[in-house]
Short mmCIF file of C-alpha atoms in Angstrom, two decimals:
data_model
loop_
_atom_site.label_atom_id
_atom_site.label_comp_id
_atom_site.label_asym_id
_atom_site.label_seq_id
_atom_site.Cartn_x
_atom_site.Cartn_y
_atom_site.Cartn_z
CA MET T 1 -112.12 -120.01 129.84
CA ASP T 2 -109.94 -116.88 130.02
CA ALA T 3 -109.90 -115.47 126.48
CA SER T 4 -106.88 -113.23 127.11
CA PHE T 5 -103.33 -114.37 126.42
CA THR T 6 -100.52 -114.30 128.94
CA PRO T 7 -97.44 -112.10 128.36
CA GLU T 8 -95.45 -115.25 127.62
CA GLN T 9 -97.93 -116.35 124.94
CA ASP T 10 -97.90 -112.90 123.35
CA GLU T 11 -94.10 -112.99 123.35
CA ILE T 12 -94.08 -116.34 121.53
CA ARG T 13 -96.25 -114.89 118.78
CA ARG T 14 -94.32 -111.63 118.51
CA THR T 15 -90.88 -113.24 118.45
CA LEU T 16 -91.88 -115.90 115.95
CA ARG T 17 -93.59 -113.42 113.63
CA ASP T 18 -90.51 -111.21 113.67
CA LEU T 19 -88.20 -114.15 112.95
CA LEU T 20 -90.34 -115.44 110.07
CA HIS T 21 -90.67 -111.94 108.61
CA ARG T 22 -86.88 -111.72 108.36
CA THR T 23 -86.06 -115.29 107.34
CA CYS T 24 -89.12 -116.63 105.47
CA GLY T 25 -90.08 -114.01 102.92
CA PRO T 26 -91.34 -114.94 99.44
CA GLU T 27 -87.85 -115.39 98.00
CA GLN T 28 -86.59 -117.50 100.90
CA LEU T 29 -89.78 -119.56 100.82
CA ARG T 30 -89.44 -120.45 97.15
CA ALA T 31 -85.74 -121.21 97.54
CA ALA T 32 -86.50 -123.59 100.40
CA LEU T 33 -89.16 -125.41 98.38
CA ASP T 34 -86.59 -126.15 95.66
CA THR T 35 -84.21 -127.91 98.04
CA PRO T 36 -84.25 -131.75 98.28
CA ALA T 37 -85.73 -131.62 101.79
CA GLY T 38 -88.30 -128.95 100.91
CA HIS T 39 -87.40 -126.75 103.86
CA ASP T 40 -84.53 -124.54 105.02
CA PRO T 41 -82.39 -126.34 107.66
CA ARG T 42 -81.13 -122.98 108.94
CA LEU T 43 -84.67 -121.83 109.64
CA TRP T 44 -85.37 -125.08 111.49
CA THR T 45 -82.22 -124.54 113.55
CA ASP T 46 -83.39 -121.04 114.46
CA LEU T 47 -86.87 -122.28 115.38
CA ALA T 48 -85.33 -124.93 117.62
CA ALA T 49 -82.33 -123.14 119.13
CA ARG T 50 -83.81 -119.67 119.58
CA LEU T 51 -87.46 -120.43 120.24
CA GLY T 52 -87.54 -124.08 121.32
CA LEU T 53 -90.46 -124.80 118.98
CA PRO T 54 -89.93 -128.59 118.56
CA GLY T 55 -90.14 -129.05 122.33
CA LEU T 56 -92.73 -126.37 123.06
CA ALA T 57 -95.33 -128.89 124.28
CA LEU T 58 -92.91 -131.53 125.60
CA PRO T 59 -92.02 -131.95 129.30
CA GLU T 60 -89.02 -130.12 130.70
CA VAL T 61 -87.44 -133.40 131.81
CA TYR T 62 -86.76 -134.10 128.11
CA GLY T 63 -85.48 -130.60 127.40
CA GLY T 64 -88.87 -129.25 126.37
CA VAL T 65 -90.59 -126.05 127.42
CA GLY T 66 -93.54 -127.77 129.10
CA CYS T 67 -96.25 -125.63 127.52
CA SER T 68 -99.73 -126.72 126.48
CA ALA T 69 -101.41 -127.16 123.12
CA THR T 70 -102.41 -123.49 123.26
CA GLU T 71 -98.83 -122.28 122.89
CA LEU T 72 -98.22 -124.78 120.10
CA ALA T 73 -101.33 -123.55 118.31
CA LEU T 74 -100.23 -119.92 118.61
CA ALA T 75 -96.87 -120.83 117.12
CA ALA T 76 -98.61 -122.70 114.29
CA GLU T 77 -100.76 -119.65 113.58
CA GLU T 78 -97.60 -117.67 112.87
CA THR T 79 -96.00 -120.38 110.74
CA GLY T 80 -99.28 -120.59 108.84
CA ARG T 81 -99.20 -116.87 108.08
CA ALA T 82 -95.81 -117.28 106.43
CA LEU T 83 -96.55 -120.75 104.97
CA ALA T 84 -93.21 -121.59 106.57
CA PRO T 85 -91.95 -124.93 105.24
CA SER T 86 -90.54 -126.76 108.25
CA PRO T 87 -90.75 -130.19 109.92
CA LEU T 88 -92.75 -128.66 112.79
CA LEU T 89 -96.05 -130.38 112.00
CA ALA T 90 -94.57 -133.80 111.29
CA THR T 91 -92.10 -133.71 114.18
CA ALA T 92 -93.68 -131.76 117.05
CA VAL T 93 -97.39 -132.25 116.38
CA LEU T 94 -97.64 -135.80 115.02
CA ALA T 95 -94.57 -137.89 115.90
CA ALA T 96 -93.25 -136.52 119.21
CA PRO T 97 -96.57 -136.86 121.11
CA LEU T 98 -96.74 -140.53 120.09
CA LEU T 99 -93.22 -141.10 121.39
CA LEU T 100 -94.21 -139.43 124.64
CA ALA T 101 -97.49 -141.36 124.99
CA LEU T 102 -96.35 -144.84 123.96
CA GLY T 103 -92.57 -144.97 124.23
CA THR T 104 -90.66 -146.83 126.90
CA ASP T 105 -88.55 -144.87 129.35
CA GLY T 106 -85.46 -145.64 127.32
CA GLN T 107 -87.07 -144.60 124.02
CA ARG T 108 -88.26 -141.31 125.48
CA ALA T 109 -84.93 -140.52 127.09
CA GLY T 110 -83.03 -141.39 123.92
CA LEU T 111 -85.21 -139.62 121.36
CA LEU T 112 -87.17 -136.73 122.87
CA PRO T 113 -84.16 -134.62 123.96
CA ARG T 114 -82.79 -134.86 120.41
CA ILE T 115 -86.14 -133.75 119.03
CA THR T 116 -86.46 -130.79 121.40
CA SER T 117 -82.98 -129.59 120.44
CA GLY T 118 -83.81 -129.74 116.74
CA ARG T 119 -81.07 -132.32 116.03
CA LEU T 120 -83.64 -134.99 115.14
CA THR T 121 -86.73 -134.63 112.96
CA ALA T 122 -89.43 -137.29 112.85
CA ALA T 123 -92.37 -138.28 110.68
CA LEU T 124 -95.48 -140.41 111.16
CA ALA T 125 -95.58 -142.92 108.32
CA VAL T 126 -99.27 -143.42 107.64
CA PRO T 127 -100.68 -143.57 104.10
CA GLY T 128 -101.56 -139.98 103.25
CA ALA T 129 -104.96 -140.90 101.90
CA HIS T 130 -105.81 -142.43 105.30
CA LEU T 131 -104.09 -139.93 107.59
CA ALA T 132 -107.32 -138.27 108.72
CA THR T 133 -108.87 -141.68 109.45
CA ALA T 134 -105.80 -142.89 111.34
CA LEU T 135 -105.96 -139.78 113.52
CA ALA T 136 -109.73 -140.28 114.02
CA MET T 137 -110.52 -136.90 112.48
CA THR T 138 -113.06 -138.01 109.90
CA GLY T 139 -114.25 -141.37 111.13
CA ALA T 140 -113.82 -144.25 113.54
CA ASN T 141 -110.26 -145.50 113.78
CA ARG T 142 -110.38 -149.30 113.53
CA GLY T 143 -106.81 -149.77 112.33
CA ASP T 144 -107.69 -151.28 108.95
CA TRP T 145 -106.13 -148.27 107.16
CA ALA T 146 -102.60 -149.57 107.88
CA GLY T 147 -103.01 -152.25 105.21
CA GLY T 148 -100.54 -155.09 105.17
CA GLY T 149 -100.08 -158.00 102.81
CA ARG T 150 -102.09 -157.79 99.61
CA ALA T 151 -104.04 -154.82 100.96
CA GLY T 152 -100.94 -152.63 100.62
CA GLY T 153 -99.47 -150.58 103.41
CA VAL T 154 -96.88 -152.10 105.73
CA GLN T 155 -96.72 -155.56 107.29
CA ALA T 156 -94.73 -156.32 110.44
CA ARG T 157 -93.31 -159.77 111.19
CA ARG T 158 -91.10 -161.09 113.92
CA GLY T 159 -87.61 -161.85 112.68
CA GLY T 160 -85.29 -163.47 115.19
CA VAL T 161 -84.83 -161.06 118.07
CA GLY T 162 -86.72 -158.16 116.54
CA TRP T 163 -89.25 -157.06 113.97
CA ARG T 164 -89.02 -156.76 110.19
CA LEU T 165 -91.16 -154.44 108.07
CA TYR T 166 -92.29 -154.94 104.50
CA GLY T 167 -94.42 -152.71 102.31
CA GLU T 168 -94.88 -149.23 100.95
CA VAL T 169 -96.49 -146.04 102.18
CA GLY T 170 -96.92 -142.77 100.30
CA GLN T 171 -97.78 -139.14 101.01
CA VAL T 172 -95.85 -139.16 104.29
CA LEU T 173 -95.34 -135.61 105.56
CA ASP T 174 -91.55 -135.00 105.56
CA GLY T 175 -91.09 -138.75 105.16
CA HIS T 176 -88.30 -138.29 102.61
CA SER T 177 -86.11 -136.24 104.95
CA ALA T 178 -86.98 -137.11 108.57
CA GLY T 179 -84.24 -138.63 110.69
CA LEU T 180 -86.72 -140.94 112.43
CA LEU T 181 -89.83 -142.64 111.06
CA VAL T 182 -92.73 -143.76 113.24
CA VAL T 183 -94.22 -146.43 110.97
CA ALA T 184 -97.72 -147.81 111.39
CA ALA T 185 -97.90 -151.47 110.39
CA HIS T 186 -100.18 -154.47 110.64
CA ALA T 187 -98.97 -157.40 112.69
CA GLY T 188 -100.33 -160.77 113.76
CA GLY T 189 -101.77 -162.09 110.51
CA PHE T 190 -105.48 -162.28 109.71
CA ALA T 191 -106.66 -163.99 112.90
CA ARG T 192 -104.94 -161.63 115.37
CA SER T 193 -104.45 -158.61 113.16
CA ARG T 194 -103.62 -155.40 114.98
CA THR T 195 -101.92 -152.08 114.27
CA LEU T 196 -98.60 -151.33 115.94
CA LEU T 197 -96.11 -148.48 115.65
CA PHE T 198 -92.43 -149.03 114.93
CA LEU T 199 -89.31 -146.87 115.01
CA VAL T 200 -87.15 -146.87 111.88
CA PRO T 201 -84.05 -144.68 111.43
CA GLY T 202 -84.02 -142.63 108.26
CA ASP T 203 -80.85 -144.37 107.07
CA ALA T 204 -82.00 -147.95 107.82
CA ALA T 205 -80.87 -150.71 105.47
CA GLY T 206 -83.61 -151.69 103.04
CA LEU T 207 -85.44 -148.36 103.34
CA VAL T 208 -85.92 -146.50 100.07
CA ARG T 209 -87.58 -143.10 100.13
CA VAL T 210 -88.14 -140.37 97.57
CA ARG T 211 -89.81 -136.99 97.65
CA GLN T 212 -93.19 -136.92 95.93
CA THR T 213 -94.70 -134.11 93.94
CA ALA T 214 -97.43 -132.62 96.11
CA LEU T 215 -100.20 -130.16 95.36
CA ASP T 216 -98.99 -128.02 98.27
CA ALA T 217 -95.21 -127.74 97.93
CA THR T 218 -95.00 -126.05 101.34
CA ARG T 219 -95.93 -129.43 102.89
CA PRO T 220 -93.26 -131.76 101.44
CA GLN T 221 -94.24 -135.42 101.21
CA GLY T 222 -92.31 -138.61 100.64
CA ARG T 223 -92.91 -142.18 99.52
CA LEU T 224 -91.34 -144.97 101.57
CA GLN T 225 -90.52 -148.50 100.49
CA LEU T 226 -89.56 -150.92 103.24
CA ARG T 227 -87.78 -154.04 102.04
CA ASP T 228 -87.12 -156.33 105.00
CA VAL T 229 -86.26 -153.37 107.25
CA ALA T 230 -85.27 -153.94 110.87
CA ALA T 231 -87.54 -151.98 113.22
CA GLU T 232 -87.98 -151.34 116.91
CA LEU T 233 -91.44 -151.62 118.42
CA LEU T 234 -92.63 -148.33 119.93
CA GLY T 235 -93.60 -149.10 123.51
CA GLU T 236 -95.25 -152.42 124.33
CA GLU T 237 -97.38 -154.73 122.20
CA GLU T 238 -100.31 -154.32 124.59
CA ALA T 239 -100.35 -150.52 124.19
CA ASP T 240 -103.56 -148.94 122.90
CA VAL T 241 -102.13 -147.54 119.67
CA LEU T 242 -105.46 -146.52 118.18
CA ASP T 243 -106.47 -144.53 121.25
CA ALA T 244 -103.08 -142.77 121.26
CA LEU T 245 -103.47 -141.87 117.59
CA ALA T 246 -106.96 -140.47 118.22
CA SER T 247 -105.66 -138.34 121.10
CA VAL T 248 -102.84 -136.99 118.96
CA GLY T 249 -105.33 -136.38 116.16
CA ASN T 250 -107.52 -134.19 118.34
CA THR T 251 -104.57 -132.01 119.35
CA ALA T 252 -103.24 -131.97 115.80
CA ALA T 253 -106.63 -130.80 114.52
CA ALA T 254 -106.61 -127.87 116.94
CA VAL T 255 -103.07 -126.90 115.93
CA LEU T 256 -103.90 -127.25 112.23
CA ALA T 257 -106.97 -125.08 112.73
CA ALA T 258 -104.81 -122.30 114.18
CA GLU T 259 -102.33 -122.71 111.34
CA ALA T 260 -105.12 -122.40 108.75
CA VAL T 261 -106.43 -119.30 110.52
CA GLY T 262 -102.99 -117.71 110.29
CA ALA T 263 -102.82 -118.42 106.56
CA ALA T 264 -106.37 -117.13 105.98
CA ASP T 265 -105.66 -113.96 107.95
CA ARG T 266 -102.51 -113.26 105.96
CA VAL T 267 -104.07 -113.79 102.53
CA LEU T 268 -106.96 -111.52 103.60
CA GLU T 269 -104.49 -108.81 104.67
CA ARG T 270 -102.71 -108.99 101.33
CA THR T 271 -105.99 -108.83 99.43
CA VAL T 272 -107.16 -105.78 101.39
CA ASP T 273 -103.85 -104.05 100.67
CA HIS T 274 -104.15 -104.84 96.98
CA VAL T 275 -107.72 -103.61 96.49
CA GLY T 276 -106.75 -100.40 98.27
CA GLN T 277 -104.05 -99.75 95.67
CA ARG T 278 -105.50 -101.14 92.45
CA VAL T 279 -107.30 -98.37 90.52
CA GLN T 280 -110.16 -99.01 88.12
CA PHE T 281 -112.50 -96.41 86.60
CA GLY T 282 -110.53 -93.71 88.36
CA ARG T 283 -110.84 -95.10 91.91
CA ALA T 284 -109.46 -97.89 94.07
CA ILE T 285 -111.50 -101.08 93.61
CA GLY T 286 -111.60 -101.45 97.36
CA SER T 287 -113.96 -98.47 97.49
CA PHE T 288 -116.66 -100.35 95.55
CA GLN T 289 -119.43 -101.62 97.79
CA ALA T 290 -119.51 -105.10 96.23
CA VAL T 291 -115.82 -105.60 96.99
CA LYS T 292 -116.28 -104.35 100.55
CA HIS T 293 -119.12 -106.78 101.14
CA ARG T 294 -117.13 -109.75 99.84
CA LEU T 295 -114.13 -108.96 102.01
CA ALA T 296 -116.35 -108.31 105.02
CA ASP T 297 -117.81 -111.80 104.63
CA VAL T 298 -114.30 -113.26 104.52
CA TYR T 299 -113.32 -111.28 107.61
CA VAL T 300 -116.28 -112.65 109.56
CA GLN T 301 -115.38 -116.21 108.57
CA VAL T 302 -111.75 -115.76 109.58
CA GLN T 303 -112.63 -114.27 112.96
CA ALA T 304 -115.14 -117.01 113.68
CA ALA T 305 -112.56 -119.64 112.73
CA ARG T 306 -109.99 -117.96 114.98
CA SER T 307 -112.35 -118.12 117.95
CA ALA T 308 -113.04 -121.80 117.26
CA ALA T 309 -109.33 -122.59 116.92
CA TYR T 310 -108.40 -120.82 120.15
CA TYR T 311 -111.18 -122.59 122.03
CA ALA T 312 -110.16 -125.96 120.59
CA ALA T 313 -106.54 -125.45 121.66
CA TRP T 314 -107.67 -124.52 125.17
CA ALA T 315 -110.22 -127.34 125.42
CA THR T 316 -107.90 -130.03 124.02
CA SER T 317 -105.63 -129.85 127.06
CA ARG T 318 -108.75 -130.44 129.18
CA GLY T 319 -109.80 -133.59 127.39
CA GLU T 320 -112.49 -132.18 125.07
CA ALA T 321 -112.50 -133.61 121.55
CA VAL T 322 -113.43 -130.48 119.60
CA GLY T 323 -110.38 -130.15 117.35
CA GLY T 324 -112.04 -131.60 114.25
CA LEU T 325 -114.91 -129.14 114.28
CA ALA T 326 -112.53 -126.18 114.67
CA LEU T 327 -110.42 -127.54 111.83
CA ALA T 328 -113.47 -127.76 109.57
CA GLN T 329 -114.32 -124.11 110.19
CA ALA T 330 -110.72 -122.99 109.71
CA LEU T 331 -110.23 -124.92 106.45
CA GLN T 332 -113.42 -123.44 105.04
CA ALA T 333 -112.29 -119.93 106.03
CA LEU T 334 -108.90 -120.48 104.39
CA ARG T 335 -110.44 -121.84 101.21
CA THR T 336 -112.80 -118.86 100.97
CA ALA T 337 -110.10 -116.29 101.76
CA ALA T 338 -107.66 -117.80 99.25
CA ALA T 339 -110.27 -118.03 96.48
CA GLU T 340 -111.43 -114.44 96.99
CA GLY T 341 -107.81 -113.32 97.17
CA ILE T 342 -107.02 -114.84 93.78
CA GLN T 343 -110.12 -113.35 92.15
CA LEU T 344 -109.72 -109.87 93.61
CA HIS T 345 -106.07 -109.80 92.59
CA GLY T 346 -107.33 -110.16 89.01
CA GLY T 347 -104.90 -111.47 86.41
CA LEU T 348 -102.03 -110.98 88.86
CA GLY T 349 -103.51 -113.55 91.23
CA PHE T 350 -103.30 -116.31 88.61
CA THR T 351 -99.58 -115.90 87.96
CA TRP T 352 -96.97 -118.31 89.25
CA GLU T 353 -94.84 -115.42 90.51
CA HIS T 354 -97.50 -114.20 92.94
CA ASP T 355 -97.99 -115.95 96.29
CA ALA T 356 -101.80 -116.11 96.12
CA HIS T 357 -101.77 -119.58 94.57
CA LEU T 358 -99.63 -120.92 97.43
CA TYR T 359 -102.38 -120.12 99.94
CA PHE T 360 -105.01 -121.66 97.70
CA LYS T 361 -102.92 -124.83 97.38
CA ARG T 362 -102.45 -124.94 101.14
CA ALA T 363 -106.24 -124.86 101.55
CA ALA T 364 -106.78 -127.60 98.94
CA GLY T 365 -103.85 -129.71 100.17
CA ASP T 366 -104.99 -129.62 103.79
CA GLU T 367 -108.47 -130.72 102.80
CA LEU T 368 -107.01 -133.67 100.91
CA LEU T 369 -104.88 -134.70 103.90
CA PHE T 370 -107.12 -133.86 106.86
CA GLY T 371 -110.62 -133.39 105.48
CA PRO T 372 -112.73 -132.73 103.57
CA VAL T 373 -114.73 -130.22 105.59
CA HIS T 374 -118.05 -132.05 105.34
CA ARG T 375 -116.52 -135.28 106.68
CA LEU T 376 -114.91 -133.45 109.61
CA ARG T 377 -118.29 -132.00 110.51
CA ALA T 378 -120.16 -135.25 109.98
CA HIS T 379 -117.76 -137.12 112.29
CA ALA T 380 -118.09 -134.41 114.95
CA ALA T 381 -121.88 -134.66 114.72
CA ASP T 382 -121.76 -138.46 115.01
CA ALA T 383 -119.41 -138.30 118.00
CA ALA T 384 -121.75 -135.85 119.74
CA GLU T 385 -124.80 -137.97 118.79
CA LEU T 386 -126.27 -134.78 117.47
CA PHE T 387 -129.03 -136.40 115.45
CA GLU T 388 -129.67 -139.51 117.54
CA GLY T 389 -132.57 -138.03 119.50
CA ARG T 390 -134.15 -136.57 116.39
CA VAL T 391 -133.93 -139.89 114.49
CA ALA T 392 -135.43 -141.80 117.43
CA ALA T 393 -138.27 -139.29 117.76
CA ASN T 394 -138.87 -139.52 114.02
CA ASN T 395 -139.12 -143.30 114.15
CA MET T 396 -141.51 -143.20 117.11
CA ALA T 397 -143.72 -140.77 115.24
CA GLY T 398 -143.80 -143.04 112.22
CA GLY T 399 -141.43 -140.89 110.23
CA GLY T 400 -138.86 -143.60 109.67
CA PRO T 401 -137.93 -145.01 106.30
CA ARG T 402 -140.66 -146.91 104.53
CA GLY T 403 -140.23 -150.22 102.79
#
């Protein structure tokens, strides 16, 4: 692995940071959160038209840039620093790779160029409480999370020449505003039950969607109700949907890890600036040894998480499933950095007007959607069979459980 970045990768970071500094400051951020969509359409247009972010990791034949997950992770690190509310995660990280992996030639040609240009946003409609499971981040993906029938979720049935969807799904990232929904649904009844993905336009007849109140307002979420909605099957019925979701989940975990590192790094910077200016007992509180030690511990965590995120982004494009472990380390670093930031800002850190609480909510919200940290680590350990040899040796030595 070459740990240095190319000039092109450095340029992506520099250009994006400069753009977000000018267009996504604290005032613009809060104004965007108060809009019905929860993000600024003008910012999304700039990210698409000027930087090509929606198509950064999509092939050039569809209008994309043709980069790898590394470039997408570097871009996410910058959007994480600014907590930029945009459909980037839902569209470019979750939905578009599924269209690329499973879609027919016609579906790819019809949808992906519109996504890369920024004219079409998309969302993966999976119950928010089961998103990490569906993406195989925290456990085995068996498809039972999609629900259907009395179990909730969405049920798919054949209706004449096509498919019809029934059900409800909540906590869908950008589900209330996306132009295209990639809906996971159960099909086939009890005997031949399987999970399939379907394409539903955002303005489809019978689709009702509303924005939900979310802990992290910078990640807008929606609730979808599908009442006999016509849908188009994504790809073929024989496609391995669960394997495709797991592959997307590994890449998404690496990108999310980089995004969390960017947020943790920024909240640490702001905390260091504050303790260097806040005076107590005649001196800046940042000069006290206890404060230095606490911030040094946060710095070490952030740098370790950054190394893990960069490696995961590099390794993901080579088929290594290490995204979940990097995400666990990054989420823990963000949670620690945000909590220390609030405390060291004193009474100011607890106010609604300050941005410290936004970073803390991002840490908590990401753990609810993609974690928690201990489950990410436990799944990574199980996948690597980390404790299998030890358990077997224990049993052979008579150290197994006793009746």
